[in-house]
XYZ file of C-alpha atoms in Angstrom:
498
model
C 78.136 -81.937 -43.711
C 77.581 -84.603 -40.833
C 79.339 -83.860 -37.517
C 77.902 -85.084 -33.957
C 78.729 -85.918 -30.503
C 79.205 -89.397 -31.697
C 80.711 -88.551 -35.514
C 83.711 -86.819 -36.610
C 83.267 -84.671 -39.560
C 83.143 -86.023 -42.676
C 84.919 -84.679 -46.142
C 87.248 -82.481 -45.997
C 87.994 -78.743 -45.249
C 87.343 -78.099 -48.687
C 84.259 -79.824 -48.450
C 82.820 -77.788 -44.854
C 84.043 -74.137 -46.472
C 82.073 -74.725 -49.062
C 78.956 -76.268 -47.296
C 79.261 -73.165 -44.427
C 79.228 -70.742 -47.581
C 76.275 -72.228 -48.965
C 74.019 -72.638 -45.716
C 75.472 -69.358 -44.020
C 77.790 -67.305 -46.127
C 76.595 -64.041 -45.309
C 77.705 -64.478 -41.531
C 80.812 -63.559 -40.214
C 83.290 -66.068 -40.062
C 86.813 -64.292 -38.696
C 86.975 -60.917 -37.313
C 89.996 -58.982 -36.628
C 91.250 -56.195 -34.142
C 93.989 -54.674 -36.678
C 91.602 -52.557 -38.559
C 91.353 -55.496 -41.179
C 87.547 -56.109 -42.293
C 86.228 -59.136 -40.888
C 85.429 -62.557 -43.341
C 82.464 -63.869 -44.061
C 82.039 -67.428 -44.862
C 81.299 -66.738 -48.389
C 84.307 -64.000 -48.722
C 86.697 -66.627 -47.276
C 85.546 -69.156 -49.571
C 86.295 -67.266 -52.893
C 89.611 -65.706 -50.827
C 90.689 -69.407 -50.148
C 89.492 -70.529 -54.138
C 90.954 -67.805 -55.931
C 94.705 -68.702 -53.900
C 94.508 -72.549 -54.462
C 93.568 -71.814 -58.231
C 96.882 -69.546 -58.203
C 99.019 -72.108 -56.122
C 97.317 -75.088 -58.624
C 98.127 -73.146 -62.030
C 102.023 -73.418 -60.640
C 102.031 -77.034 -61.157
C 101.641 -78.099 -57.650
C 101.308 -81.539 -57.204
C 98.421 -82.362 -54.840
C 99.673 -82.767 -50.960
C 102.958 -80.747 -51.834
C 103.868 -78.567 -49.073
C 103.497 -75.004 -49.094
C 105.215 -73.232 -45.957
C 102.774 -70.293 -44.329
C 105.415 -67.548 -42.426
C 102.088 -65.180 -41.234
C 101.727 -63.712 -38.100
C 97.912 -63.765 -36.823
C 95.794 -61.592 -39.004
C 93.329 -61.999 -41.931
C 95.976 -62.585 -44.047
C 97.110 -65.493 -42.270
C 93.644 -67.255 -42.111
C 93.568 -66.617 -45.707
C 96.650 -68.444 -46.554
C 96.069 -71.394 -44.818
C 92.419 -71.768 -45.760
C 93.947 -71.625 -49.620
C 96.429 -74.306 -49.018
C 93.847 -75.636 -47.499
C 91.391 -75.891 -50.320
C 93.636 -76.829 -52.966
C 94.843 -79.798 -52.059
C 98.183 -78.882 -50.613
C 100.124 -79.395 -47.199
C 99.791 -76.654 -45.386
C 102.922 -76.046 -43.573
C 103.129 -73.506 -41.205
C 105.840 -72.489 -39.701
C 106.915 -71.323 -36.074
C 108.249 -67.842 -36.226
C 109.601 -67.610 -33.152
C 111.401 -70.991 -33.263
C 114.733 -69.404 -34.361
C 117.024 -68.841 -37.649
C 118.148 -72.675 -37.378
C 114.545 -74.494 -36.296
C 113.000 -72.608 -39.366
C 115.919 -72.720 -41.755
C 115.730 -76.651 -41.240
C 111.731 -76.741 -41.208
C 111.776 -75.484 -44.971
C 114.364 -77.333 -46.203
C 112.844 -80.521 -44.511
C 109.247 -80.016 -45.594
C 111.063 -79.293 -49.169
C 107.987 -76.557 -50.268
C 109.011 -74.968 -53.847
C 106.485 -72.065 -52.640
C 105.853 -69.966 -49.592
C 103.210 -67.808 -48.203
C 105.593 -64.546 -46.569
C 104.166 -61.838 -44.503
C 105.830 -58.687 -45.434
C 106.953 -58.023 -42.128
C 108.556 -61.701 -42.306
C 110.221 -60.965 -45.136
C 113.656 -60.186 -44.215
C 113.706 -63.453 -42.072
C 112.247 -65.767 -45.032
C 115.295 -64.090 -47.100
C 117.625 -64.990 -44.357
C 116.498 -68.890 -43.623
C 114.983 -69.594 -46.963
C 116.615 -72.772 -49.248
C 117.838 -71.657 -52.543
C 115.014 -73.650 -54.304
C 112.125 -71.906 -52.493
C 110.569 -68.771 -53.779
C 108.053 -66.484 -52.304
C 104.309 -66.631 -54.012
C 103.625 -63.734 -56.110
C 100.199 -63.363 -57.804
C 101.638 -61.680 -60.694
C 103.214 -65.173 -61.917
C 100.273 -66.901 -61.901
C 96.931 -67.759 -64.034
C 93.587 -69.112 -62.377
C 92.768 -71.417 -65.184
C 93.531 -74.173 -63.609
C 91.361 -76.995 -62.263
C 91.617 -77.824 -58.587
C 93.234 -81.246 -57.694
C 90.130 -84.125 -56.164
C 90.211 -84.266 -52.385
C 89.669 -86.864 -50.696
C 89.359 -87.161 -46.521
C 92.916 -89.149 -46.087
C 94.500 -86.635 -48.413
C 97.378 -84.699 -46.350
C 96.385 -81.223 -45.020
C 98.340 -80.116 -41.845
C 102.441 -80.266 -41.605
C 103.342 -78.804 -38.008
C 107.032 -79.104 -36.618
C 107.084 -80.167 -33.092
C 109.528 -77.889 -31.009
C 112.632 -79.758 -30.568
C 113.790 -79.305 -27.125
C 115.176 -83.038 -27.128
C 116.347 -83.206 -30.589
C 115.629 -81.796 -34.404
C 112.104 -80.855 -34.849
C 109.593 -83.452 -36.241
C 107.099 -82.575 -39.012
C 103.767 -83.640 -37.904
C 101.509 -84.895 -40.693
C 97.640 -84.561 -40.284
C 95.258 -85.605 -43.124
C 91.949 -83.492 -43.407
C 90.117 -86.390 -41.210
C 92.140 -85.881 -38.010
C 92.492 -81.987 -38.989
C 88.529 -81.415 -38.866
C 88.974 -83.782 -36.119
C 90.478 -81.374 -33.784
C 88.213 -78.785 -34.371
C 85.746 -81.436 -33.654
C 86.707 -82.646 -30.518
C 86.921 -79.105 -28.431
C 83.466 -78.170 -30.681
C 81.836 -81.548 -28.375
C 83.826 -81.090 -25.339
C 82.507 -77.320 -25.237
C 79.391 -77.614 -26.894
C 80.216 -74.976 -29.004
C 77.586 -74.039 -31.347
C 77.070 -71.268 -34.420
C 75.608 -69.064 -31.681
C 79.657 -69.265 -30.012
C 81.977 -66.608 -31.001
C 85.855 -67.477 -29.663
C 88.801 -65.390 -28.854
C 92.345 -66.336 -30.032
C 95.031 -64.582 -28.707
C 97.477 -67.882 -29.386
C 99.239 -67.909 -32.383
C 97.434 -70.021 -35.103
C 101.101 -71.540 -36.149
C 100.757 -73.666 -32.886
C 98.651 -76.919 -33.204
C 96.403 -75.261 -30.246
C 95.317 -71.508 -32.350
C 95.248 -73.609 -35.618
C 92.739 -76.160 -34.586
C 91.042 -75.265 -30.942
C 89.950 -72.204 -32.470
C 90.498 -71.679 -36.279
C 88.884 -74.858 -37.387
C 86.581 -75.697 -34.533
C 84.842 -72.179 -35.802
C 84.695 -74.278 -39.173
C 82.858 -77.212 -37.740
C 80.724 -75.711 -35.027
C 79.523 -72.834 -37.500
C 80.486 -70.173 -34.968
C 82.745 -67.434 -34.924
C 86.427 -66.194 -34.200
C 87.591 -62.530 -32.943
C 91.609 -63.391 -33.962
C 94.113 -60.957 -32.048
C 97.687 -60.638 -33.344
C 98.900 -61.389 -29.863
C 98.176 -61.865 -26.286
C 98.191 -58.730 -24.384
C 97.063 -58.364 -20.352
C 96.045 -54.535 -21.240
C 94.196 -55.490 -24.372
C 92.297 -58.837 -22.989
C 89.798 -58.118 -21.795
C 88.181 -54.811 -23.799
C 88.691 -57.400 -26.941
C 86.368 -59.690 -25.455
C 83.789 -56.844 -24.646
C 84.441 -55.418 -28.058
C 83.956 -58.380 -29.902
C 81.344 -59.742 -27.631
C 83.353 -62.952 -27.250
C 81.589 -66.183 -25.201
C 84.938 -68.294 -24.828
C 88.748 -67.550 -25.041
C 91.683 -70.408 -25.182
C 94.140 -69.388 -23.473
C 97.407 -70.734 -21.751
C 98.328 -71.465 -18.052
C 100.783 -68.401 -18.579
C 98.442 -65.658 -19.481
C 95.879 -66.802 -17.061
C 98.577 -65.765 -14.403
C 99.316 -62.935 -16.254
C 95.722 -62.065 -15.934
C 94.892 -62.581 -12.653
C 98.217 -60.622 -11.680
C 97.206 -57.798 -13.612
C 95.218 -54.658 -12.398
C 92.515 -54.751 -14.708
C 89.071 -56.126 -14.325
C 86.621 -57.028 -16.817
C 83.240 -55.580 -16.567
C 80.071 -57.299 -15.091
C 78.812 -57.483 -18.600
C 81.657 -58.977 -20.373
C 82.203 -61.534 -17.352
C 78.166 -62.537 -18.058
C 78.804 -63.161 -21.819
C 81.597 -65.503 -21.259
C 80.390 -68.939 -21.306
C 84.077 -69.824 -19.926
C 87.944 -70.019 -20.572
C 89.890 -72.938 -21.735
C 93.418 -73.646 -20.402
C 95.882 -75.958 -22.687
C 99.429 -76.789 -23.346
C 100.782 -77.077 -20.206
C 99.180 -78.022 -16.753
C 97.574 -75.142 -14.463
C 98.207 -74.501 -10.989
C 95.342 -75.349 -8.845
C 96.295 -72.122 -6.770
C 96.460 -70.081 -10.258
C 92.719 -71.404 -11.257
C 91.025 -70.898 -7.650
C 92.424 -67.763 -7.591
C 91.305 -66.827 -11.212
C 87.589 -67.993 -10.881
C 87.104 -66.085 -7.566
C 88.669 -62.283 -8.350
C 86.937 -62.890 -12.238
C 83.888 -65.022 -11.780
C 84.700 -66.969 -15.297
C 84.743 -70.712 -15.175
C 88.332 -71.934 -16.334
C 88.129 -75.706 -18.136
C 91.263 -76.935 -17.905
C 91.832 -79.321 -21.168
C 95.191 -81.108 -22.564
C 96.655 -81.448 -26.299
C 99.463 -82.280 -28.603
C 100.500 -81.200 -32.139
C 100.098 -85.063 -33.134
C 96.436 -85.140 -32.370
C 95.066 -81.931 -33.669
C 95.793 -80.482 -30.097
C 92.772 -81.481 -27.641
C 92.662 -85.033 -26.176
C 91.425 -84.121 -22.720
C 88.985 -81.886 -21.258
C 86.616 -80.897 -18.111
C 83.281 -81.141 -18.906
C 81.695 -77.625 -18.766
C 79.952 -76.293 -15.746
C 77.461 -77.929 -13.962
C 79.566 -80.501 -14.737
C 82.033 -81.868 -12.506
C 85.502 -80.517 -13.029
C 88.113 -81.438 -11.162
C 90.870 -79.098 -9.992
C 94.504 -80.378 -11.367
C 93.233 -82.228 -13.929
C 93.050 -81.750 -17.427
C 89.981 -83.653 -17.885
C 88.012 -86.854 -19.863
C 88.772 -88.312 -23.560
C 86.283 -86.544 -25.731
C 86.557 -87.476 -29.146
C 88.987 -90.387 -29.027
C 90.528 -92.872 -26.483
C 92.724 -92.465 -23.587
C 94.507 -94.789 -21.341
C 97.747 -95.461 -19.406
C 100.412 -97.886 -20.620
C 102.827 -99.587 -18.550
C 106.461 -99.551 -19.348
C 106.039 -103.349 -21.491
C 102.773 -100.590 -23.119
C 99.864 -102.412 -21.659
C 96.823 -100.603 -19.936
C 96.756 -100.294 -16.837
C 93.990 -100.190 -14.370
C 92.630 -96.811 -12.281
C 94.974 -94.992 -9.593
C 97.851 -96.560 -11.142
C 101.073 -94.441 -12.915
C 102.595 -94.818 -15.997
C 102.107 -92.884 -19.548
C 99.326 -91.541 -21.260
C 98.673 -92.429 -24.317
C 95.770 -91.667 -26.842
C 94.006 -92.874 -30.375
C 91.047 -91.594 -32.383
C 90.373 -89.530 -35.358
C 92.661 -86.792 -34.418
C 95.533 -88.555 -34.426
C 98.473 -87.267 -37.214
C 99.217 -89.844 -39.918
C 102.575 -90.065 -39.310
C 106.349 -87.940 -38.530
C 107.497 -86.461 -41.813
C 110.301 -88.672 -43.552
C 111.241 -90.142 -40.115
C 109.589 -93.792 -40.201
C 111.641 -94.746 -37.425
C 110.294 -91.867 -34.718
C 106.774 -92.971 -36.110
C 107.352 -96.548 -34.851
C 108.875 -95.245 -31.771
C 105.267 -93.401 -31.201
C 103.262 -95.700 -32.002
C 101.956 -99.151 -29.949
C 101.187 -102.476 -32.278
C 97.551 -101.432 -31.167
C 97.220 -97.810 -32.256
C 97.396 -96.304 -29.476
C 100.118 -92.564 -29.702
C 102.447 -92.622 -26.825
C 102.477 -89.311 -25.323
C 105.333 -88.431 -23.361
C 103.176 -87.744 -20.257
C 103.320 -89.919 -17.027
C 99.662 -89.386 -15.178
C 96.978 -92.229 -14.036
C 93.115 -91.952 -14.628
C 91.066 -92.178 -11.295
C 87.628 -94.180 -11.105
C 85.586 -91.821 -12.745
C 88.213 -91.374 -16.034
C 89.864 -88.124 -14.725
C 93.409 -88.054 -16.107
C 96.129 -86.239 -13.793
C 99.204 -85.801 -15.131
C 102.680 -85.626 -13.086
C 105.446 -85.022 -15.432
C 107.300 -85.789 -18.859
C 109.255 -88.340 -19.533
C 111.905 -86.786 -20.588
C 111.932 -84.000 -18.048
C 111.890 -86.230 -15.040
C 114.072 -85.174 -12.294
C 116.530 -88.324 -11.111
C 117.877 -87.452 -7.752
C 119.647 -89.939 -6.032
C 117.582 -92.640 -7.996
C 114.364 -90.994 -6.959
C 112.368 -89.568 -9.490
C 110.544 -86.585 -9.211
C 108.548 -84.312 -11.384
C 108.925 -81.178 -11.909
C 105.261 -80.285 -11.677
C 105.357 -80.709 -8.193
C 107.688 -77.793 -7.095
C 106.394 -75.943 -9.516
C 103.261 -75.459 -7.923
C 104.222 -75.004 -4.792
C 105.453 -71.764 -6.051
C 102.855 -70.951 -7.291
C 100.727 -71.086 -4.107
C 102.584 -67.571 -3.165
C 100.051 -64.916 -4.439
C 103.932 -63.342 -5.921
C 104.608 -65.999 -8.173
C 103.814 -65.199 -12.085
C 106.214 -67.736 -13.445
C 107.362 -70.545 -11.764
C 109.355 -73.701 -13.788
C 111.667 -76.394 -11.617
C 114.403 -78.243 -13.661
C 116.967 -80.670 -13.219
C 120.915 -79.452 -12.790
C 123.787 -81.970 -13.000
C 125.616 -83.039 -9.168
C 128.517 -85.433 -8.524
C 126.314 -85.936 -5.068
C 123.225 -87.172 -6.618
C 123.533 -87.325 -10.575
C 120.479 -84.537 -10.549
C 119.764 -81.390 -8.278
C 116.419 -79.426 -8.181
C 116.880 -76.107 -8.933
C 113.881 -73.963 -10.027
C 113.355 -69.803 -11.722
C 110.585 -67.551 -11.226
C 109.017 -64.016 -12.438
C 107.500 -62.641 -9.447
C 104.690 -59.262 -9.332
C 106.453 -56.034 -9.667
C 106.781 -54.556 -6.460
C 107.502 -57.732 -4.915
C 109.968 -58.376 -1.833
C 109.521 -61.805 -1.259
C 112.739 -63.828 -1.153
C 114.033 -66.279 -2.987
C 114.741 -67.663 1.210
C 111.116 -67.540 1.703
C 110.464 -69.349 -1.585
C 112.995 -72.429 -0.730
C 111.181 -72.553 2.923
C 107.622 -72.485 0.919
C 108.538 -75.808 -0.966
C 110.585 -77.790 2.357
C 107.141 -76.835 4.090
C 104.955 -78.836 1.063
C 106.984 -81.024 -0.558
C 110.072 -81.920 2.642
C 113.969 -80.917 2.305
C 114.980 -83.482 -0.576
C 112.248 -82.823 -3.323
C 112.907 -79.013 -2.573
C 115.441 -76.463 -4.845
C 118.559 -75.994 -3.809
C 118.366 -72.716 -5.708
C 115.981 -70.138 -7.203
C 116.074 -67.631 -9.719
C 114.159 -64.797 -10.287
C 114.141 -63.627 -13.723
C 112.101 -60.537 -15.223
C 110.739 -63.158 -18.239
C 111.181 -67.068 -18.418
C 111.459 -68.370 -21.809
C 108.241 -69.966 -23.822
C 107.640 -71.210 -26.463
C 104.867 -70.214 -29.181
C 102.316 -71.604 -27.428
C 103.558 -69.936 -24.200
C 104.647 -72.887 -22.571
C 107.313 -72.618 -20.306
C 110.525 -74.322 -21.869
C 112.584 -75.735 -18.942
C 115.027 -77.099 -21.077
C 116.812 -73.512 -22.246
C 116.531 -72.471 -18.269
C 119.618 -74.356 -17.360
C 121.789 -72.006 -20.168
C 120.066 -68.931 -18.780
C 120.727 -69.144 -14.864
């Protein structure tokens, strides 16, 4: 199969399973830290045949969706591999999204068949349409032959949140799904000699293709956890002899706040950590890469491009603190408001096209427009500029802008200002309603256990940086703040809870 710096991989997943069982299908492919064996290439091929001969003989028309409700395990990897290599849509689904967001998900994607975890049984009972049915081998022949599959055929359907609305079904094609496990395989050099670590759940874009699929194009190697945890972290990476985790900004405070120190030998093997989904404090980062010695690339992604669109180059190259990097793989710019691009060091919204990029919103033509420029290029959401040297920096969402008094300001900005107080786990500012102003900062935090910092001090911390007016007029501390799958911070819902 032909993949390169320069070339995104051809065919389709179909198409690189069986090519990485034929060259090296004795090697393993996904290990696992449940006490499930670990897949080789070859075993995952005939694993991922046998189900899309099962799913075929039920008279599945090719790029009908099948919904995946698996929690990470082998089972899971499985599954969508199957879908996969049959020709179908696989749809997997948030599990952690709520009773409603998934309810609506399977009717929307309108799968006749789904791929249930036992332990998600009881909730796939609960949300499921009347019309959908859970896959049982035992109704099922494998006589039949396996639809043709071609590169634009559909692959991927991901539902976006929906924290400003109903969630919309992403639709990736096997091009722009190979695509982004293409793009962090170049931006990380990752080779067959790699072996990853994904503690993310493989139902978000970023554990689905940063590290499931870019293990299918580089040739390497993936040690999948079921989920993150601080006490686990770092003996998985020794055990599994791991030479780069993707991680979130999150966990890597989680981390660094954590007692526990990985040994001189597992800090050697790690080539380096990637951060995604949500921008990292330069305070977090510094602080990370002194107390562990491991080189943190800070990269940036969205379900409608196969997750990576950004990244720092690796080490000795230049990375630059509080940003999440240069295009690799596709094309990034900044738009104006009228969407033209602008020039260096000036703000407006990032925006992004290449082989990544989804084929379209499910059934919503209109939001697809919306996204879309007359040129091709995806509208992001994210307000940033690009230096001289094509560093993007990004300073807020669009939609989470806070309007005070006609001023704008992003969130981003108190938010790490919290986080330059050594206490500060969680930090997220968000906009409040005021008669006075039409928006008021207010802000919520998880501090260290043990801590007796104030949430006085923590006001005084951002007048000092950022002056009286850009500043919270209150703080929260909570024990948790709410995240999402990926274990970004979700602002919206923090309003509700304070």
């Amino acid at each position: 199969m032909i993949a390169n710096d320069h070339t995104p991989p051809n065919g389709t997943v179909r198409d690189w399973l069986d090519d990485r069982a034929g060259t090296i299908g004795d090697r393993d492919a996904y290990l696992f830290f449940d006490g499930e064996p670990a897949l080789t290439w070859s075993e995952l091929q005939g694993r991922a045949r046998q189900l899309a001969g099962h799913l075929t003989a039920l008279g599945l028309e090719k790029g009908a969706s099948v919904a995946i409700l698996q929690p990470n395990g082998r089972e899971a990897v499985e599954c969508l591999y199957g879908a996969l290599y049959g020709g179908f849509r696989a749809t997997v689904i948030n599990l952690v999204a709520g009773d409603e967001a998934i309810g609506y998900a399977l009717d929307h994607c309108e799968a006749r068949i789904a791929l249930v975890g036992d332990a998600q049984l009881e909730l796939f009972e609960r949300v499921r349409p009347k019309d959908m049915s859970r896959f049982s081998v035992a109704c099922t022949s494998e006589s039949a032959t396996l639809h043709p599959l071609g590169p634009e055929d559909d692959a991927l359907l991901m539902y976006t949140s929906g924290t400003t609305g109903r969630p919309k079904g992403v639709v990736h094609s096997h091009a722009s799904l190979l695509a982004g496990g293409w793009t962090p395989t170049v931006a990380h050099k990752l080779t067959p000699k790699d072996r990853g670590l994904c503690v993310l759940p493989i139902y978000h874009i970023n554990g689905l293709c940063v590290t499931v699929l870019s293990a299918l194009v580089s040739g390497g190697s993936l040690a999948v956890s079921e989920k993150f945890s601080a006490s686990k972290f770092w003996d998985q990476c020794e055990t599994a002899k791991v030479t780069w985790f993707s991680v979130v900004p999150t966990i890597i405070s989680h981390l660094l706040h954590s007692d526990i120190t990985p040994s001189s030998e597992t800090r050697a093997g790690l080539r380096f950590g990637r951060s995604a989904s949500s921008p990292l404090s330069p305070d977090v980062q510094t602080a990370f890469e002194t107390r562990f010695e491991v080189p943190i690339v800070e990269t940036m992604g969205l379900t409608e491009t196969a997750a990576q669109i950004l990244s720092n180059p690796l080490p000795p190259g230049v990375r630059k603190i509080g940003s999440p990097g240069k295009a690799y793989g596709n094309e990034a710019c900044i738009l104006s408001s009228d969407l033209k691009p602008l020039p260096p060091n000036t703000k407006g919204e990032i925006a992004v096209r290449g082989p990544n990029v989804m084929r379209e919103y499910l059934k919503n033509p209109e939001a697809t427009r919306e996204t879309f420029t007359s040129d091709g290029w995806l509208r992001t959401g994210d307000l940033g500029h690009v230096d001289e040297d094509g560093y993007f920096f990004v300073t807020g969402r669009l939609k989470e802008l806070i309007i005070k008094g006609g001023e704008n300001i992003a969130p981003r900005e108190i938010d790490e200002a919290l986080y330059s107080h050594p206490d500060v786990v969680e930090a997220a500012a968000f906009a409040r309603p005021c008669e006075t102003y039409g928006e008021r900062v207010e802000a919520a935090v998880k501090l260290r256990d043990g801590s007796e910092l104030s949430t006085e001090q923590l006001v005084n911390i951002c007048v000092e940086k950022l002056g009286k007016f850009k500043s919270p007029d209150a703080i929260y501390v909570l024990e948790d703040l709410p995240k999402g799958p990926s274990g970004k911070i979700q602002r919206i819902k923090l309003i509700e809870m304070v």
